[in-house]
Coordinates of C-alpha atoms and ligand atoms in Angstrom, one line a residue:
X1 CA 14.1 8.2 6.4
X2 CA 15.1 11.7 5.0
X3 CA 15.9 14.7 7.0
X4 CA 12.4 16.0 6.1
X5 CA 10.8 12.9 7.7
X6 CA 13.0 13.2 10.5
X7 CA 11.6 16.5 11.4
X8 CA 7.8 15.2 10.8
X9 CA 8.5 12.1 13.1
X10 CA 10.1 12.0 16.4
X11 CA 11.1 8.3 16.5
X12 CA 12.6 5.9 13.8
X13 CA 10.8 2.6 13.4
X14 CA 14.1 0.9 13.3
X15 CA 15.6 1.9 16.6
X16 CA 19.4 2.0 17.2
X17 CA 19.3 -1.1 19.3
X18 CA 17.0 -3.1 17.0
X19 CA 19.0 -6.3 16.6
X20 CA 17.2 -9.5 15.4
X21 CA 14.6 -10.6 17.9
X22 CA 13.3 -13.4 15.7
X23 CA 15.1 -16.6 15.0
X24 CA 18.8 -15.5 14.4
X25 CA 20.1 -18.9 13.5
X26 CA 21.0 -17.4 9.9
X27 CA 23.9 -18.1 7.6
X28 CA 24.8 -14.5 6.6
X29 CA 24.9 -11.1 8.6
X30 CA 23.8 -9.2 5.5
X31 CA 22.2 -10.2 2.1
X32 CA 22.6 -7.5 -0.7
X33 CA 19.8 -7.7 -3.4
X34 CA 21.6 -6.4 -6.7
X35 CA 25.3 -5.9 -7.6
X36 CA 24.9 -2.5 -9.0
X37 CA 27.8 -0.1 -7.7
X38 CA 25.6 1.0 -4.8
X39 CA 25.1 -2.6 -3.7
X40 CA 28.6 -3.7 -4.2
X41 CA 30.1 -0.8 -2.3
X42 CA 27.9 -1.5 0.7
X43 CA 28.8 -5.2 0.4
X44 CA 32.4 -4.6 0.3
X45 CA 32.6 -2.2 3.1
X46 CA 30.7 -4.7 5.2
X47 CA 33.0 -7.6 4.5
X48 CA 35.8 -5.3 5.2
X49 CA 34.4 -4.9 8.7
X50 CA 34.1 -8.8 9.1
X51 CA 30.5 -9.3 8.2
X52 CA 29.5 -12.5 6.5
X53 CA 27.8 -11.0 3.2
X54 CA 25.8 -12.6 0.4
X55 CA 25.2 -10.6 -2.9
X56 CA 22.2 -11.9 -5.0
X57 CA 22.3 -10.6 -8.7
X58 CA 19.5 -11.3 -11.1
X59 CA 21.9 -11.0 -14.3
X60 CA 25.0 -12.9 -15.5
X61 CA 27.5 -10.1 -14.5
X62 CA 28.0 -7.4 -11.7
X63 CA 27.7 -3.6 -12.4
X64 CA 24.1 -2.8 -13.2
X65 CA 24.0 0.5 -15.1
X66 CA 27.7 0.5 -14.7
X67 CA 28.2 -2.9 -16.4
X68 CA 29.7 -3.6 -19.7
X69 CA 29.1 -5.9 -22.7
X70 CA 31.5 -7.4 -25.3
X71 CA 30.5 -7.6 -29.1
X72 CA 32.7 -8.4 -32.1
X73 CA 35.8 -7.4 -30.5
X74 CA 34.3 -4.1 -28.9
X75 CA 34.0 -3.5 -25.2
X76 CA 30.9 -1.3 -24.6
X77 CA 29.9 0.4 -21.5
X78 CA 26.3 0.1 -20.7
X79 CA 25.9 3.6 -19.2
X80 CA 27.8 6.8 -19.5
X81 CA 31.6 6.5 -19.5
X82 CA 32.2 9.9 -17.5
X83 CA 33.3 8.7 -14.1
X84 CA 33.9 10.9 -11.1
X85 CA 35.4 9.8 -7.7
X86 CA 38.6 8.2 -9.0
X87 CA 40.8 11.1 -7.6
X88 CA 43.8 10.3 -5.2
X89 CA 43.1 13.0 -2.6
X90 CA 40.7 14.2 -0.1
X91 CA 37.6 12.2 1.0
X92 CA 35.2 12.5 -2.0
X93 CA 37.2 10.0 -4.2
X94 CA 34.8 7.4 -3.0
X95 CA 35.4 4.8 -5.8
X96 CA 39.2 4.8 -5.3
X97 CA 38.3 4.3 -1.6
X98 CA 35.8 1.6 -2.1
X99 CA 38.2 -0.4 -4.0
X100 CA 41.2 0.2 -1.6
X101 CA 39.1 -0.9 1.3
X102 CA 39.1 -4.4 -0.2
X103 CA 42.7 -4.4 -1.4
X104 CA 41.8 -3.4 -5.0
X105 CA 42.8 -0.5 -7.3
X106 CA 42.4 0.2 -11.0
X107 CA 44.6 1.9 -13.5
X108 CA 42.8 5.0 -14.8
X109 CA 43.3 7.4 -17.7
X110 CA 42.8 11.0 -16.9
X111 CA 40.3 12.8 -19.1
X112 CA 41.6 16.3 -20.1
X113 CA 38.2 17.7 -21.0
X114 CA 35.1 16.8 -18.9
X115 CA 32.7 17.5 -21.7
X116 CA 32.4 19.6 -24.8
X117 CA 28.9 21.4 -25.2
X118 CA 27.7 22.0 -28.8
X119 CA 24.6 24.2 -28.2
X120 CA 22.5 26.4 -30.4
X121 CA 24.3 29.5 -29.6
X122 CA 27.2 28.2 -27.6
X123 CA 30.2 26.0 -28.3
X124 CA 32.2 25.5 -25.1
X125 CA 34.4 22.9 -23.4
X126 CA 35.2 22.1 -19.7
X127 CA 38.8 21.6 -19.4
X128 CA 40.3 19.7 -16.2
X129 CA 42.1 22.9 -15.3
X130 CA 39.6 25.3 -13.5
X131 CA 41.5 28.5 -14.5
X132 CA 41.0 27.5 -18.2
X133 CA 37.4 26.8 -17.8
X134 CA 37.0 30.3 -16.3
X135 CA 38.7 31.8 -19.1
X136 CA 36.5 30.0 -21.7
X137 CA 33.6 31.3 -19.9
X138 CA 35.0 34.9 -19.6
X139 CA 35.6 35.0 -23.4
X140 CA 32.0 34.3 -24.0
X141 CA 30.4 36.2 -21.1
X142 CA 32.9 39.1 -20.2
X143 CA 30.1 41.2 -18.6
X144 CA 29.7 38.2 -16.1
X145 CA 33.2 37.7 -15.0
X146 CA 32.5 38.4 -11.3
X147 CA 29.3 36.5 -11.2
X148 CA 30.8 33.4 -12.8
X149 CA 33.6 33.3 -10.1
X150 CA 31.0 33.8 -7.2
X151 CA 28.7 31.1 -8.5
X152 CA 31.5 28.5 -9.2
X153 CA 33.4 29.7 -6.1
X154 CA 30.2 28.7 -4.2
X155 CA 30.4 25.2 -5.6
X156 CA 34.0 24.9 -4.5
X157 CA 33.1 25.9 -1.1
X158 CA 30.7 23.2 -0.7
X159 CA 33.2 20.7 -2.4
X160 CA 35.9 21.6 0.1
X161 CA 33.4 21.1 2.9
X162 CA 32.6 17.7 1.6
X163 CA 36.3 16.9 0.9
X164 CA 37.2 17.6 4.5
X165 CA 35.0 15.2 6.3
X166 CA 35.1 11.5 6.3
X167 CA 31.9 10.6 4.4
X168 CA 29.6 8.3 6.3
X169 CA 25.9 7.7 7.4
X170 CA 24.0 10.9 8.2
X171 CA 21.6 8.5 10.0
X172 CA 24.1 7.7 12.7
X173 CA 23.9 10.6 15.2
X174 CA 27.2 9.8 16.9
X175 CA 29.1 10.3 13.6
X176 CA 27.3 13.5 12.7
X177 CA 27.9 15.0 16.1
X178 CA 31.7 14.0 15.9
X179 CA 31.9 15.4 12.5
X180 CA 30.3 18.8 13.6
X181 CA 32.9 18.8 16.6
X182 CA 35.8 18.1 14.4
X183 CA 35.0 20.2 11.4
X184 CA 32.1 22.7 12.5
X185 CA 32.7 25.1 9.5
X186 CA 32.3 22.4 7.0
X187 CA 29.3 20.8 8.6
X188 CA 27.5 24.1 9.1
X189 CA 28.1 25.0 5.3
X190 CA 26.8 21.6 4.1
X191 CA 23.8 21.9 6.5
X192 CA 23.2 25.4 5.0
X193 CA 23.2 24.1 1.4
X194 CA 21.3 20.9 2.0
X195 CA 17.9 22.5 1.2
X196 CA 19.1 24.7 -1.6
X197 CA 18.9 24.1 -5.5
X198 CA 21.3 25.5 -8.0
X199 CA 19.0 27.8 -9.8
X200 CA 18.7 29.9 -6.6
X201 CA 22.3 30.4 -6.2
X202 CA 23.0 30.9 -9.9
X203 CA 20.3 33.7 -10.0
X204 CA 21.8 35.4 -7.1
X205 CA 25.2 35.9 -9.0
X206 CA 24.3 35.7 -12.7
X207 CA 21.9 38.0 -14.9
X208 CA 22.8 36.9 -18.4
X209 CA 19.8 34.6 -19.5
X210 CA 22.2 32.8 -22.0
X211 CA 24.7 32.1 -19.2
X212 CA 21.7 30.9 -16.8
X213 CA 20.5 28.6 -19.8
X214 CA 24.2 27.2 -19.9
X215 CA 24.0 26.4 -16.3
X216 CA 20.7 24.7 -16.8
X217 CA 22.4 22.5 -19.3
X218 CA 25.5 22.1 -17.0
X219 CA 23.1 20.5 -14.4
X220 CA 20.7 18.6 -16.9
X221 CA 23.7 16.7 -18.4
X222 CA 24.0 14.7 -15.2
X223 CA 20.8 15.4 -13.0
X224 CA 18.3 15.3 -15.9
X225 CA 16.7 18.2 -14.2
X226 CA 17.4 22.1 -15.0
X227 CA 19.2 24.0 -12.3
X228 CA 16.1 25.1 -10.5
X229 CA 15.6 21.3 -9.5
X230 CA 19.2 20.2 -9.2
X231 CA 20.4 19.9 -5.5
X232 CA 23.3 22.4 -4.8
X233 CA 25.4 19.9 -2.8
X234 CA 25.5 17.5 -5.8
X235 CA 26.4 20.6 -8.0
X236 CA 29.2 21.4 -5.7
X237 CA 30.4 18.0 -6.0
X238 CA 30.3 17.6 -9.9
X239 CA 31.3 21.2 -10.8
X240 CA 34.4 21.0 -8.6
X241 CA 35.5 17.4 -8.6
X242 CA 35.9 17.4 -12.4
X243 CA 38.8 20.0 -11.8
X244 CA 40.1 18.4 -8.5
X245 CA 40.2 14.6 -8.7
X246 CA 39.1 15.0 -12.3
X247 CA 37.1 12.8 -14.5
X248 CA 39.1 9.4 -15.0
X249 CA 38.2 6.6 -17.2
X250 CA 39.0 2.9 -15.9
X251 CA 41.3 1.2 -18.3
X252 CA 39.6 -1.7 -19.9
X253 CA 36.0 -0.2 -19.5
X254 CA 33.6 0.8 -16.8
X255 CA 32.7 -2.7 -16.2
X256 CA 36.1 -3.1 -14.5
X257 CA 35.0 -1.1 -11.4
X258 CA 32.2 -3.8 -10.5
X259 CA 34.6 -6.6 -11.5
X260 CA 37.2 -5.3 -9.2
X261 CA 34.8 -4.8 -6.4
X262 CA 33.5 -8.3 -6.7
X263 CA 37.1 -9.8 -6.6
X264 CA 37.7 -7.8 -3.2
X265 CA 34.3 -9.1 -1.9
X266 CA 35.3 -12.7 -2.6
X267 CA 38.9 -12.3 -1.3
X268 CA 37.2 -11.0 1.9
X269 CA 35.1 -14.1 2.2
X270 CA 31.8 -12.5 0.7
X271 CA 29.7 -14.5 -1.8
X272 CA 28.0 -13.5 -5.0
X273 CA 25.4 -15.5 -6.8
X274 CA 24.4 -14.6 -10.4
X275 CA 21.2 -15.6 -12.2
X276 CA 19.7 -15.1 -8.7
X277 CA 16.6 -13.1 -9.1
X278 CA 15.0 -12.1 -5.8
X279 CA 11.2 -12.0 -5.9
X280 CA 10.3 -11.4 -2.3
X281 CA 11.8 -10.0 0.9
X282 CA 10.6 -12.3 3.5
X283 CA 9.5 -10.8 6.7
X284 CA 8.6 -12.3 10.2
X285 CA 6.5 -10.2 12.6
X286 CA 6.9 -7.1 10.2
X287 CA 10.7 -7.5 10.3
X288 CA 12.9 -8.4 7.1
X289 CA 14.6 -11.7 7.8
X290 CA 15.4 -13.1 4.2
X291 CA 14.6 -13.4 0.6
X292 CA 13.0 -15.7 -1.9
X293 CA 14.3 -16.2 -5.4
X294 CA 12.5 -16.9 -8.5
X295 CA 13.6 -20.6 -8.4
X296 CA 11.9 -20.7 -4.8
X297 CA 15.3 -20.9 -2.9
X298 CA 15.3 -18.8 0.4
X299 CA 18.1 -17.2 2.1
X300 CA 18.2 -15.6 5.5
X301 CA 20.3 -12.8 7.2
X302 CA 20.1 -10.5 10.1
X303 CA 19.9 -7.6 7.8
X304 CA 18.6 -7.1 4.2
X305 CA 19.8 -4.3 1.8
X306 CA 18.0 -3.7 -1.4
X307 CA 20.0 -2.1 -4.4
X308 CA 16.7 -2.1 -6.4
X309 CA 15.0 1.2 -6.9
X310 CA 12.6 2.0 -4.1
X311 CA 9.6 1.5 -6.6
X312 CA 10.7 -2.0 -7.1
X313 CA 11.7 -2.6 -3.3
X314 CA 8.2 -1.7 -2.2
X315 CA 6.2 -2.6 -5.2
X316 CA 7.6 -6.0 -6.4
X317 CA 9.6 -7.4 -3.4
X318 CA 7.3 -6.3 -0.6
X319 CA 3.5 -5.8 -0.6
X320 CA 3.6 -3.0 2.0
X321 CA 3.9 0.7 1.1
X322 CA 4.8 2.5 4.2
X323 CA 3.7 6.1 4.7
X324 CA 7.3 7.1 4.4
X325 CA 7.4 5.5 0.9
X326 CA 4.1 7.1 0.0
X327 CA 5.5 10.5 0.7
X328 CA 8.7 9.7 -1.3
X329 CA 6.7 8.6 -4.4
X330 CA 4.7 12.0 -4.0
X331 CA 8.0 14.0 -4.0
X332 CA 10.0 12.0 -6.6
X333 CA 9.1 10.4 -10.0
X334 CA 11.2 8.1 -12.3
X335 CA 13.3 10.0 -14.9
X336 CA 13.0 9.1 -18.5
X337 CA 15.1 6.1 -19.7
X338 CA 17.3 6.3 -22.8
X339 CA 17.5 5.5 -26.4
X340 CA 21.1 4.3 -26.6
X341 CA 23.1 3.7 -29.6
X342 CA 26.5 1.8 -29.4
X343 CA 28.4 2.0 -32.6
X344 CA 31.9 0.6 -33.7
X345 CA 33.0 2.9 -36.4
X346 CA 36.1 3.3 -38.7
X347 CA 38.6 5.1 -36.7
X348 CA 39.3 7.9 -39.2
X349 CA 36.0 9.4 -38.7
X350 CA 37.0 10.5 -35.3
X351 CA 39.4 13.4 -35.4
X352 CA 42.5 12.7 -33.5
X353 CA 42.0 15.9 -31.3
X354 CA 38.3 15.1 -30.5
X355 CA 37.7 14.7 -26.8
X356 CA 35.8 11.9 -25.2
X357 CA 32.4 13.4 -24.0
X358 CA 29.9 15.8 -25.9
X359 CA 26.5 17.3 -25.4
X360 CA 24.5 18.2 -28.4
X361 CA 21.5 20.3 -28.7
X362 CA 20.0 22.3 -31.6
X363 CA 17.0 24.0 -30.0
X364 CA 16.8 25.2 -26.4
X365 CA 13.0 24.6 -26.2
X366 CA 14.0 20.8 -26.8
X367 CA 16.4 20.3 -23.9
X368 CA 14.1 18.5 -21.6
X369 CA 12.1 16.7 -24.2
X370 CA 12.4 13.2 -25.2
X371 CA 15.1 13.0 -28.0
X372 CA 16.2 16.4 -27.4
X373 CA 19.7 16.5 -25.8
X374 CA 22.1 14.1 -27.0
X375 CA 24.8 12.7 -24.9
X376 CA 27.9 11.3 -26.7
X377 CA 31.0 9.3 -25.3
X378 CA 34.0 8.2 -27.4
X379 CA 35.8 6.2 -24.8
X380 CA 38.2 4.8 -27.3
X381 CA 39.9 8.3 -27.5
X382 CA 41.0 7.4 -23.9
X383 CA 41.5 3.7 -24.2
X384 CA 42.1 2.7 -27.8
X385 CA 42.0 -1.0 -26.7
X386 CA 38.3 -1.1 -26.2
X387 CA 37.9 -1.6 -29.9
X388 CA 39.6 -3.7 -32.6
X389 CA 42.7 -2.0 -34.4
X390 CA 41.5 0.8 -36.8
X391 CA 38.2 1.1 -35.1
X392 CA 36.6 3.3 -32.5
X393 CA 33.5 3.2 -30.2
X394 CA 30.8 5.8 -30.2
X395 CA 28.0 5.8 -27.6
X396 CA 25.3 8.3 -28.1
X397 CA 22.2 8.4 -26.0
X398 CA 19.2 10.6 -25.6
X399 CA 16.2 10.6 -23.1
X400 CA 13.1 8.4 -24.1
X401 CA 10.2 7.3 -22.1
X402 CA 8.9 3.5 -22.0
X403 CA 5.5 4.6 -23.1
X404 CA 6.9 5.4 -26.6
X405 CA 8.0 1.7 -27.0
X406 CA 5.2 -0.2 -25.3
X407 CA 2.6 -2.2 -27.2
X408 CA 4.7 -2.7 -30.4
X409 CA 4.7 -5.9 -32.2
X410 CA 8.3 -7.3 -32.7
X411 CA 8.6 -6.2 -36.2
X412 CA 7.3 -2.7 -35.4
X413 CA 9.7 -2.5 -32.3
X414 CA 12.7 -3.4 -34.5
X415 CA 11.6 -0.9 -37.3
X416 CA 11.3 1.9 -34.7
X417 CA 14.6 1.1 -33.3
X418 CA 16.1 1.3 -36.9
X419 CA 14.3 4.6 -37.8
X420 CA 15.2 6.3 -34.5
X421 CA 18.8 5.2 -34.6
X422 CA 19.1 6.5 -38.1
X423 CA 17.8 10.1 -36.9
X424 CA 20.3 10.0 -34.2
X425 CA 23.3 9.2 -36.3
X426 CA 22.2 12.1 -38.8
X427 CA 22.3 14.5 -35.8
X428 CA 25.7 13.1 -34.7
X429 CA 26.9 14.1 -38.4
X430 CA 27.1 17.6 -36.9
X431 CA 30.2 16.9 -34.7
X432 CA 31.2 13.7 -36.7
X433 CA 30.9 14.4 -40.5
X434 CA 31.0 11.2 -42.5
X435 CA 29.8 9.1 -39.8
X436 CA 27.0 7.1 -41.7
X437 CA 29.1 5.2 -44.1
X438 CA 31.8 4.6 -41.3
X439 CA 29.6 2.5 -39.1
X440 CA 30.6 -1.1 -38.9
X441 CA 28.7 -2.3 -36.0
X442 CA 25.5 -1.0 -34.4
X443 CA 23.6 -2.1 -31.2
X444 CA 20.3 -0.1 -30.3
X445 CA 19.0 0.0 -26.6
X446 CA 15.7 1.3 -25.8
X447 CA 13.7 1.8 -22.3
X448 CA 12.6 -1.7 -22.9
X449 CA 16.2 -3.0 -23.1
X450 CA 17.2 -1.1 -20.0
X451 CA 14.2 -2.5 -18.0
X452 CA 15.0 -5.9 -19.2
X453 CA 18.6 -6.1 -18.6
X454 CA 19.1 -3.8 -15.6
X455 CA 15.8 -4.6 -13.9
X456 CA 15.1 -0.8 -13.4
X457 CA 11.6 0.3 -13.2
X458 CA 10.5 1.4 -16.8
X459 CA 14.2 1.5 -17.6
X460 CA 14.6 4.8 -15.6
X461 CA 17.9 6.6 -15.2
X462 CA 16.9 7.4 -11.6
X463 CA 14.5 9.3 -9.5
X464 CA 14.0 13.0 -10.1
X465 CA 11.8 15.5 -8.0
X466 CA 8.3 15.6 -9.1
X467 CA 8.2 19.3 -8.3
X468 CA 10.6 21.9 -7.1
X469 CA 11.9 20.5 -3.8
X470 CA 14.2 21.9 -1.1
X471 CA 17.5 20.6 -2.3
X472 CA 18.4 17.1 -0.9
X473 CA 16.2 17.5 2.2
X474 CA 13.5 15.1 0.9
X475 CA 15.9 12.4 -0.4
X476 CA 15.8 9.5 1.9
X477 CA 18.8 7.6 3.6
X478 CA 19.2 4.0 3.8
X479 CA 17.0 2.7 6.6
X480 CA 13.3 2.0 5.8
X481 CA 10.1 1.7 7.7
X482 CA 10.6 -2.0 7.6
X483 CA 12.8 -3.0 10.4
X484 CA 15.9 -5.1 9.1
X485 CA 15.4 -3.6 5.6
X486 CA 17.7 -1.0 4.0
X487 CA 17.9 0.6 0.5
X488 CA 21.1 1.5 -1.4
X489 CA 21.8 3.1 -4.7
X490 CA 20.4 6.1 -6.5
X491 CA 17.0 6.2 -4.9
X492 CA 18.7 7.1 -1.7
X493 CA 20.6 10.2 -0.5
X494 CA 22.3 11.9 -2.6
X495 CA 20.9 10.4 -5.8
X496 CA 22.1 9.5 -9.3
X497 CA 25.8 9.0 -10.5
X498 CA 28.4 6.4 -9.6
X499 CA 30.2 8.5 -7.1
X500 CA 26.8 9.3 -5.6
X501 CA 25.5 5.7 -5.3
X502 CA 29.1 4.8 -4.0
X503 CA 28.4 7.5 -1.1
X504 CA 25.1 5.7 -0.5
X505 CA 27.1 2.3 -0.2
X506 CA 29.4 3.9 2.3
X507 CA 26.6 5.3 4.3
X508 CA 24.4 2.2 4.2
X509 CA 27.3 -0.1 5.4
X510 CA 28.1 2.2 8.0
X511 CA 24.6 2.3 9.3
X512 CA 24.2 -1.4 9.0
X513 CA 27.4 -2.2 10.6
X514 CA 26.5 0.1 13.5
X515 CA 23.2 -1.7 13.9
X516 CA 24.9 -5.0 13.9
X517 CA 27.4 -3.8 16.5
X518 CA 30.3 -4.4 14.0
X519 CA 33.6 -2.3 14.4
Ligands
LIG609 N1 29.0 7.9 -15.3 C1 28.2 7.6 -14.4 O1 28.3 8.4 -13.4 C2 27.2 6.6 -14.4 C3 27.2 5.8 -15.4 C4 26.4 4.6 -15.4 C5 25.3 4.6 -14.4 N2 25.5 5.6 -13.5 C6 24.5 5.6 -12.5 O2 24.6 4.5 -11.6 C7 23.4 4.6 -10.9 C8 22.8 3.2 -10.6 O3 23.5 2.4 -9.7 P1 22.8 1.7 -8.5 O4 23.7 1.0 -7.7 O5 21.8 2.5 -7.9 O6 21.8 0.5 -9.4 P2 21.8 -0.2 -10.7 O7 20.5 -0.3 -11.3 O8 23.0 -0.1 -11.4 O9 22.1 -1.7 -10.1 C9 21.1 -2.5 -9.6 C10 21.5 -4.1 -9.7 O10 20.4 -4.8 -9.1 C11 20.1 -6.0 -9.8 N3 18.8 -6.2 -9.6 C12 17.5 -5.5 -9.8 N4 16.5 -6.1 -9.4 C13 17.0 -7.3 -8.9 C14 16.3 -8.5 -8.2 N5 15.0 -8.5 -8.0 N6 17.1 -9.5 -7.7 C15 18.5 -9.6 -8.0 N7 19.2 -8.5 -8.5 C16 18.4 -7.4 -8.9 C17 20.3 -5.4 -11.4 O11 20.5 -6.4 -12.2 C18 21.5 -4.4 -11.1 O12 22.8 -5.2 -11.4 C19 22.3 5.4 -11.6 O13 22.1 6.6 -11.0 C20 23.0 5.6 -12.8 O14 22.7 6.9 -13.3 C21 26.3 6.5 -13.5
LIG610 C1 22.3 15.9 9.6 C2 22.3 17.3 9.7 C3 21.2 18.0 10.2 C4 23.4 18.0 8.9 C5 24.4 17.4 8.5 C6 25.4 18.4 7.5 C7 26.2 17.6 6.8 C8 27.5 17.0 7.6 C9 26.1 17.2 5.6 C10 26.7 16.3 4.8 C11 26.3 16.0 3.5 C12 27.0 15.0 2.6 C13 27.9 14.3 3.3 C14 26.8 15.0 1.4 C15 27.4 14.1 0.4 C16 27.1 14.3 -0.9 C17 27.6 13.6 -2.0 C18 28.7 12.7 -1.7 C19 27.2 13.9 -3.3 C20 27.6 13.3 -4.5 C21 27.3 13.6 -5.6 C22 27.6 13.0 -7.0 C23 27.0 13.3 -8.1 C24 25.6 14.0 -8.0 C25 27.5 12.7 -9.3 C26 26.8 12.6 -10.4 C27 27.4 12.2 -11.7 C28 26.6 11.9 -12.7 C29 25.1 11.8 -12.5 C30 27.2 11.6 -13.9 C31 26.5 11.3 -15.0 C32 27.0 11.5 -16.1 C33 26.5 11.3 -17.4 C34 25.1 10.8 -17.5 C35 27.3 11.8 -18.5 C36 26.6 11.9 -19.8 C37 27.3 13.0 -20.4 C38 28.0 12.7 -21.6 C39 28.3 11.4 -22.2 C40 28.3 13.8 -22.2

């Protein structure tokens, strides 16, 4: 239930004391459907508290959108390679903390520049050092120096508030009350910004339309929405953590995060089954009690957590659509998926000084259109061992809807992939001249690929507001209207991003552990 729902309903359908009142002779305390980062963080948090946990993953490997695949000596990341949450201090370093909870850690490589923007009228980088970023902006927008400091300063105040409190379930009222008592100022600040979007704050401090457009792109590059629709709490997190804990790449590839979480899960007695596609959440007297797999096996547990999107949880796995979910579906829609290009190239085509992440746009009117903004990662600039010697990896992706790819015969589909990939490579020549002849290996992913391999509704990147909403207020937490069933991942508070779904995992585990009476 979201904060918005809580104000509309006086009572949760899944009460605090609602332990299993049907047949409790079950093998597991918790079953987690899906081994994405959201699901794995929830699972590891629960085994660390002594719960008996089973994770069921439909694919061969863990990680979901944050998985990887190896081809011809290259180790490719499925999704973006820009990872937040790996800092060493504070409370917002949720990936570091999730791994540590099950005795794991990863070697990471600090990224000196979060991203370089190549925009129609502006080329600018975001270095790790905050003062250097301000200087970059001052040079380009000298008349806005004060406004720039007020806007990004507001982001810092939100981040400091988040980074002060222990991040757990906002559905657990004793925790919320304790946080308010221990850190009243931080909690009041967060409560104040929960219903606010970035656009509102940016317009309070900044006048220059070019700078406001840049802030739109600063948001779009991770929320897939302009500033007017991007929650301010999330911007506080992203725009500050990049200068605090920084962006850090896990040595060996993004897939290492999920692999390490699985190792920690198993070392703490948890189990994971691969090729285990859940087709149904089993209910008894309206309560979730187990799951059925595509091979007809059934598993039972006291609590069920779904790491599938809410559309799939309440469309494919259950045939009920509670009123709370109907409201969510009116507020949120699926963002586009991506056309993804995974290239192995001759190393010389990437200049030695080139940084890892880039955003490319030639025409502002195209920013939100399919094929408009291009995201580029060159992770071998951080970890050369991801590619064979003398080679580099380039991962470029741009928004694309599944509707553009449906109903094509196999040859037409292949042809379309080839044509679209060639057009994308031509655009990349702007920042990587000589790219075309340097390509040695090419894999093209479409929304159909993402739907097939990640099991995500229409291959979507995640939910986005269907209209301008009040910040994060309408985003649901982990409990659902079906007793015993929880959802974790990017269709829960606070939304998309690895650090965001890690938060969802912490919060979900906290709520489930409290409901189960675990420590
Ligand atoms: N740099 C970054 O920050 C970055 C990079 C990549 C991805 N991401 C984000 O990660 C987020 C996704 O994380 P998530 O945890 O919400 O989900 P996810 O989609 O990554 O993981 C869900 C998992 O559930 C599995 N699954 C789906 N249906 C199933 C079924 N019926 N039975 C069994 N298993 C099933 C999938 O195979 C997948 O492994 C997205 O928001 C994405 O934007 C961020
Ligand atoms: C209850 C009441 C009433 C009140 C209360 C108050 C309070 C206490 C509150 C609290 C709150 C909270 C805790 C919150 C939290 C939040 C969080 C954690 C958030 C997070 C976030 C994160 C994020 C958003 C992230 C993101 C990221 C991303 C998405 C990324 C992406 C990337 C990409 C895509 C990249 C691309 C690019 C290139 C390649 C260039």
